[in-house]
Short mmCIF file of C-alpha atoms in Angstrom, two decimals:
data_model
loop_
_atom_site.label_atom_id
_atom_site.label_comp_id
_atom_site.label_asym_id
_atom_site.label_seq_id
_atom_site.Cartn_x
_atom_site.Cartn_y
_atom_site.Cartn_z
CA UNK P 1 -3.56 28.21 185.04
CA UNK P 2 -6.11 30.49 186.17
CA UNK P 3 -8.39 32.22 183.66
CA UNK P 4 -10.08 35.24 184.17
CA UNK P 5 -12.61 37.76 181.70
CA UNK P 6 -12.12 41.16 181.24
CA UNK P 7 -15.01 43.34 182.97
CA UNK P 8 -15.64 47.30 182.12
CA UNK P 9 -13.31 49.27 183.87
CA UNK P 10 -10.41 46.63 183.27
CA UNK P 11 -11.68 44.30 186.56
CA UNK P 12 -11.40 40.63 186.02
CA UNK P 13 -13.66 38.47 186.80
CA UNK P 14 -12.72 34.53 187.51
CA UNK P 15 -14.01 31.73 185.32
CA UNK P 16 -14.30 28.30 185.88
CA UNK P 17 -12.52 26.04 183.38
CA UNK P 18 -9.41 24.17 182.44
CA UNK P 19 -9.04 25.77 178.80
CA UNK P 20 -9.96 28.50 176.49
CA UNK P 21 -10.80 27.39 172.90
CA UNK P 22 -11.27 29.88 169.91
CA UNK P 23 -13.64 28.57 167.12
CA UNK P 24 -13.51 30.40 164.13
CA UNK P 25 -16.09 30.73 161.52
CA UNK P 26 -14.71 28.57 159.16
CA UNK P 27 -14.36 25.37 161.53
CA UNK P 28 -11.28 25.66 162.62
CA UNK P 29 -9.83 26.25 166.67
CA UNK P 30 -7.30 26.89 168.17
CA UNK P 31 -7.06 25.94 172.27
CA UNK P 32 -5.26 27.06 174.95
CA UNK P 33 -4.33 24.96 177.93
CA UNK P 34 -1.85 24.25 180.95
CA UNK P 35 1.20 23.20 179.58
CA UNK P 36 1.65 19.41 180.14
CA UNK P 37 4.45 18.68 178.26
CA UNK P 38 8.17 18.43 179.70
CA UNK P 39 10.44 21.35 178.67
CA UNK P 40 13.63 22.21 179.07
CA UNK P 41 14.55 23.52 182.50
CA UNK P 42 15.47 26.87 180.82
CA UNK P 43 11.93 27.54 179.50
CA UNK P 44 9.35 29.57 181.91
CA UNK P 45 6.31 28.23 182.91
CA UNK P 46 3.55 28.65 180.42
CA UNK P 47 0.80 27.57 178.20
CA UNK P 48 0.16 25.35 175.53
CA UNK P 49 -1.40 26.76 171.98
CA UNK P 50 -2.94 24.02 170.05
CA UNK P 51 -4.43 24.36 166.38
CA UNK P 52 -7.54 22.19 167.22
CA UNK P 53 -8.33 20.50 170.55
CA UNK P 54 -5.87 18.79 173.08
CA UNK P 55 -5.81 15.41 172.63
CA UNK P 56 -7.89 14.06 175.35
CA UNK P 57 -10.58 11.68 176.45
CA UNK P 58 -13.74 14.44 176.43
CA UNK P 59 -12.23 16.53 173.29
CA UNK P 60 -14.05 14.68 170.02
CA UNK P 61 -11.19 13.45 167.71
CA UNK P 62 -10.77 16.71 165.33
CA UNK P 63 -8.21 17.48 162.84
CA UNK P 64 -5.55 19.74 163.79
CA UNK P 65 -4.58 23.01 161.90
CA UNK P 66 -0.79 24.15 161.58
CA UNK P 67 -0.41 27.50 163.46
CA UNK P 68 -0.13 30.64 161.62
CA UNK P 69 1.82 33.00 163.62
CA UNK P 70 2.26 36.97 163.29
CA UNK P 71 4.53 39.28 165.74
CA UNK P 72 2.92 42.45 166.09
CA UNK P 73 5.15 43.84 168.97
CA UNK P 74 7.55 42.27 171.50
CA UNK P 75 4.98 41.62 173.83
CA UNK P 76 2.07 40.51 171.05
CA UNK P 77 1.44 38.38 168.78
CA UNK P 78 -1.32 36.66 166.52
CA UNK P 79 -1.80 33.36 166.52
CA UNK P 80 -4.84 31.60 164.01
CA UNK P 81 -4.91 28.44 162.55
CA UNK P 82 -3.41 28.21 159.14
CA UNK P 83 -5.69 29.13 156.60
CA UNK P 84 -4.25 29.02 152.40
CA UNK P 85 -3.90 32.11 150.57
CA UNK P 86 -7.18 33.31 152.31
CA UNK P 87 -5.89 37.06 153.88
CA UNK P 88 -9.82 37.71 154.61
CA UNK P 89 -10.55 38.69 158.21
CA UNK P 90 -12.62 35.83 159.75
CA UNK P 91 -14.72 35.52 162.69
CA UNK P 92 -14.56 33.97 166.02
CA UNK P 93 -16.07 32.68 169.25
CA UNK P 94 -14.36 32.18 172.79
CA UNK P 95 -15.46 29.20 174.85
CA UNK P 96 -14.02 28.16 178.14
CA UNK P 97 -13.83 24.16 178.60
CA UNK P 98 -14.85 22.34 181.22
CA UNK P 99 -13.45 20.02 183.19
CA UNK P 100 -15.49 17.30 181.40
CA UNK P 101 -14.65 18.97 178.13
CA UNK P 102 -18.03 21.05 177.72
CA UNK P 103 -17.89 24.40 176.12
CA UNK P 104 -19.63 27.59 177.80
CA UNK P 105 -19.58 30.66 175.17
CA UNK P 106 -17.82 33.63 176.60
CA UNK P 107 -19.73 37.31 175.97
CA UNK P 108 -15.99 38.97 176.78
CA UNK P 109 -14.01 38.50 173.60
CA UNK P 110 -10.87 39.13 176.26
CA UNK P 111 -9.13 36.46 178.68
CA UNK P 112 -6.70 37.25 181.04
CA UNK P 113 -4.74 34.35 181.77
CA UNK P 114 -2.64 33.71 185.34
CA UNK P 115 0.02 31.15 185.00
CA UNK P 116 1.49 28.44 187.39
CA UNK P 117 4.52 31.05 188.10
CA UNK P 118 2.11 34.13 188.34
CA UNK P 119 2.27 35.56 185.08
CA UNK P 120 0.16 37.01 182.59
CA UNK P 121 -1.18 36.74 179.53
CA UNK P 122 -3.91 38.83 178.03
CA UNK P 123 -5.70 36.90 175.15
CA UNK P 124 -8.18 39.31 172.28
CA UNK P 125 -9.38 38.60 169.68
CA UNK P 126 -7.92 40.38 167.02
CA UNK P 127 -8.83 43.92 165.88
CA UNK P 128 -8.63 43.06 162.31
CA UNK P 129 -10.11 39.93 162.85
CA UNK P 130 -7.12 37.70 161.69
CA UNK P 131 -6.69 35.30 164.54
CA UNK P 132 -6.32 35.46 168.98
CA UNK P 133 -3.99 38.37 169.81
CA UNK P 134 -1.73 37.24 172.46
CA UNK P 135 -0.02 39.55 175.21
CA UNK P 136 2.99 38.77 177.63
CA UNK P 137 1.55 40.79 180.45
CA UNK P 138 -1.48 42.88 179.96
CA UNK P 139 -3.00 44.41 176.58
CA UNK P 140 -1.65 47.96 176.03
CA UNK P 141 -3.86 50.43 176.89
CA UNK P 142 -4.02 54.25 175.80
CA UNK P 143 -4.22 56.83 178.41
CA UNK P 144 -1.65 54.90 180.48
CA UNK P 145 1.76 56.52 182.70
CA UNK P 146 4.54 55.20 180.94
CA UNK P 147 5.52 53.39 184.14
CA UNK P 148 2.20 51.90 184.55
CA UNK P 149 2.64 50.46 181.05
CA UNK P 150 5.84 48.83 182.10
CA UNK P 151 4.28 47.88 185.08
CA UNK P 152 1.83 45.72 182.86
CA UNK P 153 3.92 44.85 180.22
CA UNK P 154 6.10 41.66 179.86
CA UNK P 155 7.96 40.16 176.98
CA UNK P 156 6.80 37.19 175.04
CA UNK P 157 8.53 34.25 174.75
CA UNK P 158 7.39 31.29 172.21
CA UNK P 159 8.91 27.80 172.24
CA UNK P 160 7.49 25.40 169.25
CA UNK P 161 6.85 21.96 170.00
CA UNK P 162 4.97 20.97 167.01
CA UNK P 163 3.37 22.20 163.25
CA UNK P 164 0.24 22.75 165.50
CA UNK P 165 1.37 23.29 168.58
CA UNK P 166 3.37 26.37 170.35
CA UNK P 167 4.54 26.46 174.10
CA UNK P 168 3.59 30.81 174.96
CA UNK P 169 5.48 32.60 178.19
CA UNK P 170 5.74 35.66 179.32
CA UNK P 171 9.10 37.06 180.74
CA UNK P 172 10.73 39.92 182.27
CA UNK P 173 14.28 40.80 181.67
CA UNK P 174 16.49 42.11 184.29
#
């Protein structure tokens, strides 16, 4: 996956990095990586939401959070780790992780994200601060021709693999 921050005027700018991890202000993250794991043939290409850090060798061993997950339109959703009876909006930081598993703070709080197949997905934090807003595609924008919208726009698929862990794609019928 490529992964790219939002610029003024829309333009995106490439970053360097193999994941992007959300760290909220309560502890808890959610990150956002290649997906590694075999699916079924049927499934698109895409990435890999974990509550807390993919399992590897540079990530420090960190306990995982069940995913919380909110559809907001058929291209959008939320996604935050799960937090009990607490409805309060929360803050949150964007990282992108290295290679060696080092985090560099992002000043964008808005990821575009190319996948293997040449999709989209545009990830925001959310606007009332409940968790990482998620688009198949790009974010809607105002101001926009309704056929540049659907230009920009693709549907979002989810396919769950685990309590804290969600396979994300984005998809175009027809």
């Amino acid at each position: 996956m490529k992964i790219f921050t939002v610029m003024k005027e829309r333009a995106l700018k490439p970053l360097q990095g193999r994941s992007v991890v959300a760290e909220f202000e309560d502890g808890k993250i959610l990150e956002l990586t290649d997906s590694q794991q075999p699916l079924p043939p049927a499934i698109p290409d895409g990435m890999t939401i974990w509550g807390g850090r993919e399992p590897s060798e540079h990530a420090p061993a960190m306990k995982h959070a069940q995913l919380n997950i909110t559809s907001v339109a058929a291209n959008g959703i939320i996604v935050a780790p799960c937090r009990e009876n607490v409805m309060s909006p929360i803050k949150m930081e964007l990282f992108i992780s290295e290679d060696s598993g080092h985090l560099i703070p992002l000043t964008s709080k808005n990821v575009v994200i190319e996948l293997n197949n040449g999709k989209t997905l545009e990830v925001v934090e959310d606007y009332a601060k409940k968790g990482l807003l998620i688009w198949g595609g790009r974010e809607p924008v105002s101001g926009l021709t309704l056929n540049e919208a659907k230009e920009r726009t693709e549907s979002l698929g989810i396919y769950p693999l685990a309590a804290n862990m969600i396979h994300v794609f984005a998809y175009r019928l027809g």
